[in-house]
Coordinates of C-alpha atoms in Angstrom, one line a residue:
M8 CA 27.2 10.2 11.5
T9 CA 27.1 11.3 14.9
I10 CA 28.2 14.8 14.0
R11 CA 25.4 14.9 11.5
R12 CA 22.9 13.9 13.9
T13 CA 24.0 16.4 16.7
F14 CA 23.6 19.1 14.2
L15 CA 20.2 18.1 13.6
K16 CA 19.1 18.0 17.0
M17 CA 20.5 21.3 17.8
A18 CA 19.7 23.1 14.7
G19 CA 17.1 21.5 12.9
A20 CA 13.9 22.3 15.1
S21 CA 15.1 26.1 15.5
A22 CA 15.6 26.4 11.9
L23 CA 12.0 25.0 11.0
M24 CA 10.6 27.2 13.8
L25 CA 12.2 30.4 12.5
A26 CA 11.0 29.8 9.0
C27 CA 7.4 28.9 10.1
P28 CA 5.0 30.5 12.6
A29 CA 4.3 28.5 15.8
G30 CA 1.7 26.2 15.2
V31 CA 1.7 26.1 11.4
L32 CA 3.6 22.9 11.3
A33 CA 0.7 20.3 12.3
G34 CA 2.3 17.3 13.9
F35 CA 5.8 18.8 14.3
D36 CA 7.4 18.3 17.7
P37 CA 10.2 20.8 18.2
Q38 CA 11.3 18.9 21.2
W39 CA 11.3 15.6 19.3
N40 CA 14.7 13.7 19.7
P41 CA 15.3 10.7 17.5
D42 CA 17.6 9.3 20.1
R43 CA 15.4 9.5 22.9
P44 CA 14.3 6.3 24.9
V45 CA 11.8 4.3 23.2
A46 CA 8.4 4.6 24.6
R47 CA 6.5 2.4 22.1
P48 CA 8.6 0.4 19.9
I49 CA 7.8 -0.6 16.3
D50 CA 5.7 -3.7 16.4
V51 CA 4.3 -3.7 12.8
S52 CA 4.6 -6.9 10.9
L53 CA 6.1 -6.5 7.4
L54 CA 2.8 -8.1 6.3
D55 CA 1.1 -5.2 7.2
I56 CA 3.1 -3.3 4.7
F57 CA 3.3 -5.7 1.9
Q58 CA -0.1 -7.5 1.1
I59 CA -1.4 -9.4 -2.1
G60 CA -4.5 -8.5 -3.5
P61 CA -6.7 -6.7 -6.1
G62 CA -6.2 -3.2 -7.1
P63 CA -6.9 -0.2 -7.4
S64 CA -7.1 0.5 -3.5
S65 CA -6.2 -1.7 -0.5
S66 CA -8.8 0.3 1.5
H67 CA -11.7 -0.1 -1.4
T68 CA -10.9 -3.6 -2.7
I69 CA -8.7 -5.8 -0.5
A70 CA -10.6 -4.7 2.8
P71 CA -14.0 -5.3 1.5
M72 CA -13.0 -8.6 0.0
R73 CA -11.9 -9.7 3.6
A74 CA -15.0 -8.5 4.8
G75 CA -16.9 -10.7 2.5
N76 CA -14.6 -13.6 3.4
D77 CA -15.4 -13.0 7.1
F78 CA -19.2 -12.7 6.7
L79 CA -19.2 -15.9 4.6
G80 CA -17.4 -17.5 7.5
L81 CA -20.1 -16.1 9.9
M82 CA -23.0 -17.5 7.7
R83 CA -21.4 -20.9 7.3
G84 CA -21.2 -21.0 11.3
L85 CA -24.8 -20.4 11.7
P86 CA -27.2 -23.3 12.5
E87 CA -28.6 -25.2 9.4
R88 CA -32.1 -24.3 10.5
T89 CA -31.2 -20.5 10.4
L90 CA -29.6 -20.8 7.0
E91 CA -32.6 -22.7 5.5
Q92 CA -34.7 -19.5 6.2
A93 CA -32.4 -17.0 4.6
D94 CA -33.4 -15.8 1.0
S95 CA -31.1 -12.9 0.4
L96 CA -27.9 -11.1 0.9
T97 CA -27.4 -7.3 0.9
V98 CA -24.4 -5.0 1.2
Q99 CA -24.6 -1.3 1.9
L100 CA -21.7 0.9 1.2
F101 CA -21.1 4.2 3.0
G102 CA -18.4 7.0 3.1
G103 CA -15.5 6.7 0.7
L104 CA -16.5 3.3 -0.2
S105 CA -19.6 4.5 -1.5
A106 CA -18.2 7.7 -3.1
A107 CA -15.4 5.8 -5.1
G108 CA -16.9 2.3 -5.0
R109 CA -18.0 1.8 -8.5
R110 CA -14.8 3.5 -9.8
H111 CA -12.7 1.3 -7.4
G112 CA -14.7 -2.0 -8.0
T113 CA -15.7 -2.1 -4.3
D114 CA -19.0 -4.1 -5.2
K115 CA -17.0 -6.6 -7.2
A116 CA -14.5 -6.9 -4.3
V117 CA -17.0 -7.7 -1.6
A118 CA -18.9 -10.1 -3.8
A119 CA -15.6 -11.9 -4.7
G120 CA -15.1 -12.3 -0.9
L121 CA -18.5 -13.5 -0.4
L122 CA -17.9 -16.1 -3.0
G123 CA -14.9 -17.5 -1.1
V124 CA -12.0 -15.6 -3.1
T125 CA -9.3 -14.2 -0.9
P126 CA -7.1 -11.3 -1.8
E127 CA -4.2 -13.6 -2.0
S128 CA -5.9 -16.1 -4.5
C129 CA -7.9 -13.7 -6.8
T130 CA -6.7 -13.6 -10.3
A131 CA -7.1 -11.0 -13.1
T132 CA -9.2 -13.5 -15.1
F133 CA -11.7 -13.9 -12.0
M134 CA -12.0 -10.2 -11.4
D135 CA -12.4 -9.2 -15.1
G136 CA -15.2 -11.9 -15.4
L137 CA -17.1 -11.1 -12.3
F138 CA -20.2 -9.0 -13.2
A139 CA -19.0 -8.5 -16.9
R140 CA -22.9 -7.9 -17.6
P141 CA -25.0 -5.9 -15.5
D142 CA -27.5 -8.8 -15.0
D143 CA -24.8 -11.3 -14.0
V144 CA -25.7 -13.3 -10.8
R145 CA -23.6 -15.6 -8.9
T146 CA -24.2 -18.1 -6.1
V147 CA -23.0 -17.7 -2.6
Q148 CA -22.7 -21.2 -1.1
C149 CA -23.4 -21.5 2.5
G150 CA -23.3 -25.1 3.3
A151 CA -26.4 -26.7 1.7
R152 CA -27.8 -23.2 1.2
A153 CA -27.2 -21.2 -2.1
L154 CA -28.1 -17.7 -2.3
P155 CA -28.1 -15.4 -5.5
F156 CA -25.9 -12.4 -5.4
G157 CA -25.6 -9.7 -8.1
Q158 CA -24.4 -6.0 -8.5
K159 CA -28.1 -5.4 -7.4
N160 CA -27.5 -6.6 -4.2
V161 CA -24.9 -3.8 -3.4
T162 CA -26.2 -0.3 -2.6
F163 CA -24.1 3.0 -2.5
S164 CA -25.4 5.1 0.1
E165 CA -25.2 8.9 0.1
G166 CA -25.2 9.1 3.9
G167 CA -27.4 11.4 5.8
A168 CA -28.7 11.5 9.4
G169 CA -27.8 8.3 11.3
A170 CA -25.6 6.9 8.6
P171 CA -22.3 5.6 9.8
R172 CA -19.2 7.9 9.2
G173 CA -16.2 6.9 7.4
D174 CA -15.5 3.9 5.1
V175 CA -18.0 1.4 6.3
L176 CA -19.7 -1.5 4.7
R177 CA -22.8 -3.3 6.2
I178 CA -23.4 -6.8 5.2
R179 CA -26.9 -8.4 6.0
L180 CA -28.5 -12.0 5.6
W181 CA -32.3 -11.7 5.3
Q182 CA -35.3 -13.6 5.4
Q183 CA -37.9 -11.5 3.5
S184 CA -37.9 -8.3 5.9
R185 CA -36.2 -10.0 8.8
V186 CA -32.3 -9.6 9.4
L187 CA -30.9 -12.9 10.4
L188 CA -27.2 -11.9 10.5
E189 CA -25.6 -8.5 10.2
R190 CA -22.1 -7.1 10.7
E191 CA -21.0 -3.7 9.9
Y192 CA -17.1 -3.2 8.9
R193 CA -14.8 -0.3 8.8
S194 CA -11.9 -0.1 6.4
V195 CA -9.3 1.5 8.6
G196 CA -6.6 1.8 5.6
G197 CA -4.1 -0.8 4.3
G198 CA -6.5 -3.4 3.7
F199 CA -7.4 -3.8 7.2
L200 CA -10.8 -4.1 9.2
E201 CA -12.5 -3.4 12.3
W202 CA -15.9 -3.9 13.6
Q203 CA -17.9 -3.8 17.0
G204 CA -16.4 -6.1 19.3
W205 CA -13.2 -6.5 17.1
K206 CA -10.0 -6.9 19.1
A207 CA -6.6 -6.4 17.7
P208 CA -4.7 -9.9 17.1
E209 CA -2.2 -10.5 20.0
R210 CA 1.5 -9.9 19.0
G211 CA 4.7 -10.9 20.2
V212 CA 7.0 -8.4 21.8
P213 CA 9.9 -7.5 19.3
R214 CA 13.4 -8.4 20.8
H215 CA 15.0 -5.3 19.0
V216 CA 13.5 -2.0 20.3
F217 CA 13.3 1.0 18.0
D218 CA 10.9 3.6 16.9
S219 CA 13.3 5.7 14.7
M220 CA 15.9 5.1 11.9
N221 CA 18.5 6.5 14.4
G222 CA 17.5 3.9 16.9
L223 CA 17.8 1.1 14.0
L224 CA 21.2 2.3 13.1
A225 CA 22.3 2.2 16.6
L226 CA 21.2 -1.5 17.0
C227 CA 23.0 -2.4 13.7
A228 CA 26.2 -0.6 15.2
S229 CA 26.1 -2.1 18.6
G230 CA 24.7 -5.6 18.1
Q231 CA 26.8 -6.6 15.0
R232 CA 23.7 -7.3 13.3
S233 CA 22.6 -6.5 9.9
L234 CA 19.5 -4.4 9.3
P235 CA 17.8 -7.4 7.5
Q236 CA 18.5 -9.6 10.5
I237 CA 17.2 -7.0 13.0
M238 CA 14.0 -7.0 11.0
L239 CA 13.7 -10.9 10.5
E240 CA 14.2 -11.5 14.3
N241 CA 11.5 -8.8 15.0
E242 CA 9.2 -10.3 12.6
T243 CA 9.6 -13.9 14.1
D244 CA 8.9 -12.3 17.4
I245 CA 5.8 -10.4 16.5
T246 CA 4.2 -13.1 14.4
G247 CA 5.4 -16.1 15.9
M248 CA 6.6 -17.5 12.5
Q249 CA 9.9 -19.3 12.0
P250 CA 12.7 -17.3 10.2
D251 CA 12.6 -19.6 7.2
D252 CA 8.9 -19.2 7.0
V253 CA 9.0 -15.4 6.9
R254 CA 11.9 -15.5 4.4
E255 CA 9.7 -17.7 2.1
K256 CA 6.5 -15.5 2.6
V257 CA 8.7 -12.6 1.6
A258 CA 10.1 -14.5 -1.4
Y259 CA 6.5 -15.3 -2.5
L260 CA 5.8 -11.4 -2.2
I261 CA 8.8 -10.9 -4.6
R262 CA 7.6 -13.2 -7.2
A263 CA 4.0 -11.7 -7.1
M264 CA 5.8 -8.5 -7.7
D265 CA 7.5 -9.7 -10.6
A266 CA 4.4 -11.5 -11.9
S267 CA 2.5 -8.2 -12.0
V268 CA 5.2 -6.6 -13.9
E269 CA 5.3 -9.5 -16.4
A270 CA 1.4 -9.3 -16.6
G271 CA 1.2 -5.8 -17.4
L272 CA 3.9 -5.9 -20.0
N273 CA 1.9 -8.5 -21.9
R274 CA -1.3 -6.5 -22.1
T275 CA -2.5 -4.0 -24.4
G276 CA -5.8 -2.0 -25.0
R277 CA -7.7 0.6 -23.0
L278 CA -7.9 0.8 -19.2
K279 CA -11.2 0.4 -17.6
G280 CA -13.0 3.7 -16.8
P281 CA -14.5 6.7 -18.7
Y282 CA -11.2 8.3 -19.7
P283 CA -9.3 7.4 -22.9
V284 CA -6.4 6.1 -21.1
D285 CA -4.6 3.3 -23.0
R286 CA -2.0 0.7 -21.5
R287 CA 1.4 1.8 -22.4
A288 CA 3.8 -0.4 -20.9
A289 CA 4.2 -2.7 -23.7
G290 CA 4.8 -0.1 -26.0
M291 CA 7.3 1.7 -24.0
L292 CA 9.3 -1.4 -23.3
H293 CA 9.4 -2.0 -27.4
L294 CA 10.4 1.5 -27.9
A295 CA 13.2 1.3 -25.2
G296 CA 15.1 -1.2 -27.4
E297 CA 15.3 1.6 -30.0
L298 CA 17.1 4.1 -28.0
P299 CA 20.6 4.5 -28.9
A300 CA 22.2 4.9 -25.4
P301 CA 22.2 2.0 -23.0
E302 CA 21.6 4.1 -19.9
D303 CA 18.6 5.6 -21.6
R304 CA 17.4 2.2 -22.6
F305 CA 17.6 1.2 -18.9
L306 CA 15.7 4.1 -17.6
A307 CA 13.0 3.5 -20.3
R308 CA 12.7 -0.1 -19.4
L309 CA 12.4 0.8 -15.7
S310 CA 9.8 3.2 -16.5
A311 CA 7.9 0.6 -18.6
C312 CA 8.0 -2.0 -15.7
A313 CA 6.6 0.7 -13.3
H314 CA 3.8 1.4 -15.8
A315 CA 3.1 -2.4 -16.1
A316 CA 2.5 -3.0 -12.5
A317 CA 0.4 0.2 -12.1
E318 CA -1.7 -0.5 -15.1
E319 CA -2.6 -3.9 -13.6
N320 CA -3.5 -2.1 -10.3
A321 CA -5.7 0.4 -11.9
D322 CA -7.6 -2.4 -13.8
G323 CA -8.2 -4.0 -10.5
H324 CA -5.9 -6.9 -11.0
P325 CA -3.7 -8.4 -8.2
V326 CA -0.4 -6.4 -7.2
V327 CA 1.6 -6.1 -4.0
T328 CA 1.0 -3.1 -1.9
A329 CA 4.2 -1.3 -1.5
P330 CA 3.2 0.2 0.7
T331 CA -0.1 0.8 -1.1
A332 CA -1.7 -0.5 -3.9
G333 CA -1.7 2.9 -6.0
A334 CA 2.2 3.0 -5.4
A335 CA 2.6 -0.7 -6.3
G336 CA 4.5 -0.2 -9.6
V337 CA 7.6 1.6 -8.1
M338 CA 9.3 -1.4 -6.1
A339 CA 7.8 -4.0 -8.5
A340 CA 9.7 -2.3 -11.4
A341 CA 12.8 -2.4 -9.6
V342 CA 12.4 -6.0 -8.5
H343 CA 11.6 -7.2 -11.9
L344 CA 14.8 -5.7 -13.4
L345 CA 17.0 -6.8 -10.7
R346 CA 15.6 -10.2 -11.2
R347 CA 15.7 -10.4 -14.9
E348 CA 18.6 -8.3 -15.9
R349 CA 20.9 -8.1 -13.0
D350 CA 20.4 -11.7 -11.9
V351 CA 19.9 -10.8 -8.3
S352 CA 18.8 -13.9 -6.2
D353 CA 15.6 -14.0 -4.4
D354 CA 17.5 -14.4 -1.2
R355 CA 19.3 -11.0 -1.6
L356 CA 15.8 -9.7 -2.6
V357 CA 14.3 -10.8 0.6
D358 CA 17.2 -8.9 2.4
G359 CA 16.2 -5.9 0.5
L360 CA 12.5 -6.1 1.2
L361 CA 13.3 -6.4 4.8
A362 CA 15.2 -3.2 4.9
A363 CA 12.6 -1.5 2.7
A364 CA 9.8 -2.8 5.3
A365 CA 11.7 -0.7 8.0
V366 CA 11.4 2.4 6.2
G367 CA 7.6 1.8 5.5
M368 CA 7.0 1.0 9.2
L369 CA 8.7 4.2 10.4
A370 CA 6.7 6.3 7.8
K371 CA 3.4 4.5 9.0
R372 CA 4.2 5.2 12.7
H373 CA 5.4 8.9 12.2
A374 CA 3.5 10.1 9.4
S375 CA 1.0 8.1 7.1
L376 CA 0.9 5.9 4.1
A377 CA -2.5 7.2 2.8
G378 CA -2.9 9.8 0.1
A379 CA -6.0 10.9 2.0
D380 CA -4.0 11.9 5.0
V381 CA -0.8 13.5 3.7
G382 CA -1.0 13.6 -0.1
C383 CA 0.9 11.4 -2.6
Q384 CA 4.2 11.9 -0.7
G385 CA 2.8 9.2 1.6
E386 CA 2.3 6.7 -1.1
I387 CA 4.6 7.2 -4.1
G388 CA 7.1 9.2 -1.9
V389 CA 7.3 6.4 0.7
A390 CA 7.4 3.7 -2.0
S391 CA 10.3 5.5 -3.7
A392 CA 12.2 5.6 -0.4
M393 CA 11.5 2.0 0.3
T394 CA 12.5 1.0 -3.2
A395 CA 15.9 3.0 -2.8
A396 CA 16.5 1.4 0.6
L397 CA 15.9 -2.0 -1.2
L398 CA 18.4 -1.0 -3.8
A399 CA 20.9 -0.1 -1.3
Q400 CA 20.7 -3.4 0.7
V401 CA 20.7 -5.6 -2.3
S402 CA 24.0 -4.0 -3.4
G403 CA 25.5 -4.7 0.0
A404 CA 25.6 -1.0 1.3
A405 CA 26.2 -0.3 5.0
P406 CA 23.1 0.6 7.0
D407 CA 23.7 4.4 6.9
V408 CA 24.0 4.3 3.1
V409 CA 20.5 2.4 3.0
E410 CA 19.2 5.2 5.1
N411 CA 20.8 7.9 2.8
A412 CA 19.1 6.3 -0.1
A413 CA 15.8 6.3 1.5
E414 CA 15.8 9.8 2.7
L415 CA 17.1 11.2 -0.6
A416 CA 14.2 9.6 -2.3
L417 CA 11.6 10.8 0.1
E418 CA 13.1 14.3 0.5
H419 CA 12.4 14.9 -3.1
H420 CA 8.7 13.8 -3.1
L421 CA 7.8 16.2 -0.3
G422 CA 4.7 18.3 -1.1
M423 CA 3.3 15.8 -3.7
T424 CA -0.5 16.2 -3.9
C425 CA -3.0 13.3 -4.3
D426 CA -5.1 14.6 -7.1
P427 CA -6.3 11.4 -9.2
V428 CA -8.6 12.5 -12.1
G429 CA -12.3 11.2 -11.4
G430 CA -11.1 9.1 -8.5
Y431 CA -9.6 6.7 -10.9
V432 CA -6.0 5.4 -10.2
Q433 CA -4.9 6.3 -13.6
I434 CA -4.0 10.0 -14.1
P435 CA -1.4 10.9 -12.8
C436 CA -0.8 7.8 -10.6
I437 CA 0.6 5.4 -13.2
S438 CA 3.2 7.7 -14.4
R439 CA 4.0 8.7 -10.9
C440 CA 5.0 5.2 -10.2
A441 CA 7.5 5.4 -13.0
M442 CA 9.0 8.7 -11.7
G443 CA 9.0 7.2 -8.2
A444 CA 11.0 4.1 -9.5
A445 CA 13.3 6.6 -11.4
K446 CA 14.0 8.6 -8.3
A447 CA 14.6 5.6 -6.1
W448 CA 17.3 4.4 -8.5
N449 CA 18.8 7.8 -8.5
A450 CA 18.7 8.2 -4.8
W451 CA 20.6 4.9 -4.5
L452 CA 23.2 6.2 -6.9
M453 CA 23.6 9.3 -5.2
A454 CA 23.9 7.8 -1.8
R455 CA 26.4 5.1 -3.2
A456 CA 28.5 8.1 -4.6
G457 CA 28.7 9.5 -1.3
M458 CA 26.4 12.3 -1.6
G459 CA 24.1 10.8 0.9
T460 CA 26.6 10.6 3.6
R461 CA 27.3 14.3 3.4
H462 CA 23.5 15.2 3.4
P463 CA 22.6 17.0 6.5
V464 CA 18.9 15.7 6.9
G465 CA 18.2 12.3 8.2
L466 CA 15.3 10.1 7.4
D467 CA 13.6 10.6 10.8
L468 CA 13.3 14.4 10.2
T469 CA 12.3 13.9 6.7
I470 CA 9.3 11.8 7.7
R471 CA 8.3 14.4 10.3
A472 CA 8.6 16.8 7.5
M473 CA 6.3 14.8 5.3
N474 CA 3.7 14.6 7.9
A475 CA 3.7 18.1 8.7
T476 CA 3.4 19.1 5.1
G477 CA 0.7 16.7 4.4
R478 CA -1.4 17.8 7.1
D479 CA -1.0 21.4 5.8
L480 CA -2.2 20.5 2.3
D481 CA -5.6 21.7 1.7
E482 CA -8.2 18.6 1.6
K483 CA -8.9 19.0 -1.9
Y484 CA -5.2 17.9 -2.4
R485 CA -5.5 14.8 -0.3
G486 CA -7.2 12.2 -2.5
T487 CA -10.5 13.9 -2.8
S488 CA -10.3 14.4 -6.7
R489 CA -11.4 18.2 -6.1
G490 CA -8.0 20.0 -7.0
G491 CA -4.7 19.8 -8.9
L492 CA -4.7 17.7 -12.0
A493 CA -8.1 16.3 -11.1
L494 CA -9.8 19.7 -11.5
Y495 CA -8.2 20.9 -14.6
Y496 CA -8.0 17.8 -16.5
T497 CA -11.8 17.1 -16.0
Q498 CA -12.7 20.8 -16.8
G499 CA -10.7 20.4 -20.1
C500 CA -12.6 17.2 -21.2

């Protein structure tokens, strides 16, 4: 392992710089050394990577739902005399929340939050029934005060002079033309929110200091701790939770992933949206059983399971972000088959998810998990790398083999564009989850067979390459639906 790392440090940067003119690789640091002293250790919680909530977008559905929850709490904290004066609620969406809001169900998500539904507690039945008719009006209960709320209470703003920039939603409580309460929220990615006066929650200091995979591997080698143990101990330090509580939360995430696949495999019909996209997971699973070769049957089942969770996400049903909602089918498919066909215990899967979290955290720190930033390599690519790491860890592989598996999966997604047709997370997103799952499984097989240990590129440099590649992608290939398949499919309709 040391020889491979030294080769990278001596030759990797110069080789890249010879191939590309100076300045072309945005975000590439030729002086970067993965073994340098850590200036800012990874202090991300795994609950920042894995979240339960309604699809199809953590930024456009989970975050707005949380905004609704927060504003509901603010209203309930008002003096009763103020609440008695209130007569209406309005929500105004800006930026990407406005542009993709109707397609992504942002209006329904924020309404659900105002109705007291949390991302973790929402169900497919509730989300499907919410505003099923245009004239559907619900009641927001603030103590003794009940306020009507329907889709007409949500406006999609075009922007213009003085409008806030970015993914912003503004919620107001009114008495006729007078604003009684207002808060403007900014969706900052990953389902998280900020607002004026917002302060990041205080977190503990992780006991194991690293900000690279090299550093994490060194900790595994020097401290006689496994990769999952290091991640678990850091999680307890960062969040203040007890180890058993962390493991139970992770086990709950695993069960939720499994449930999203099971739900998708039991649904048929057409997905929501203007395009003729049918659910295919159930049919794929049935046809998989008719294939003659067992290895073909397994691969078809893996693809069907990935389709199942991705189809649930596309319909706005609950999924687990891993690391995003659009990529939720990749890891869920592997988890489902490991639980149902390989009899892998949830305890082993918890270790696998802890290892996968390390990959997601490093990608988040040194690149991005958002298709709008670096293309789909940051979503499906990272999901595939995380899933390969999970598979390797669950199988008892050594930490360097876990890294090999993750790197192989990510490397072969480099350059992938984010070009959803019409902005809907359907074409090509659903099938990309299936391809990502297949690549993850194959990456693990290659690493286990020894190909990974002889591979000259480590995960650290591959993450940097992903970042540089993504920043160089034209904006039309980064989630705007103005290029790639989005352009040509739409033109062909």
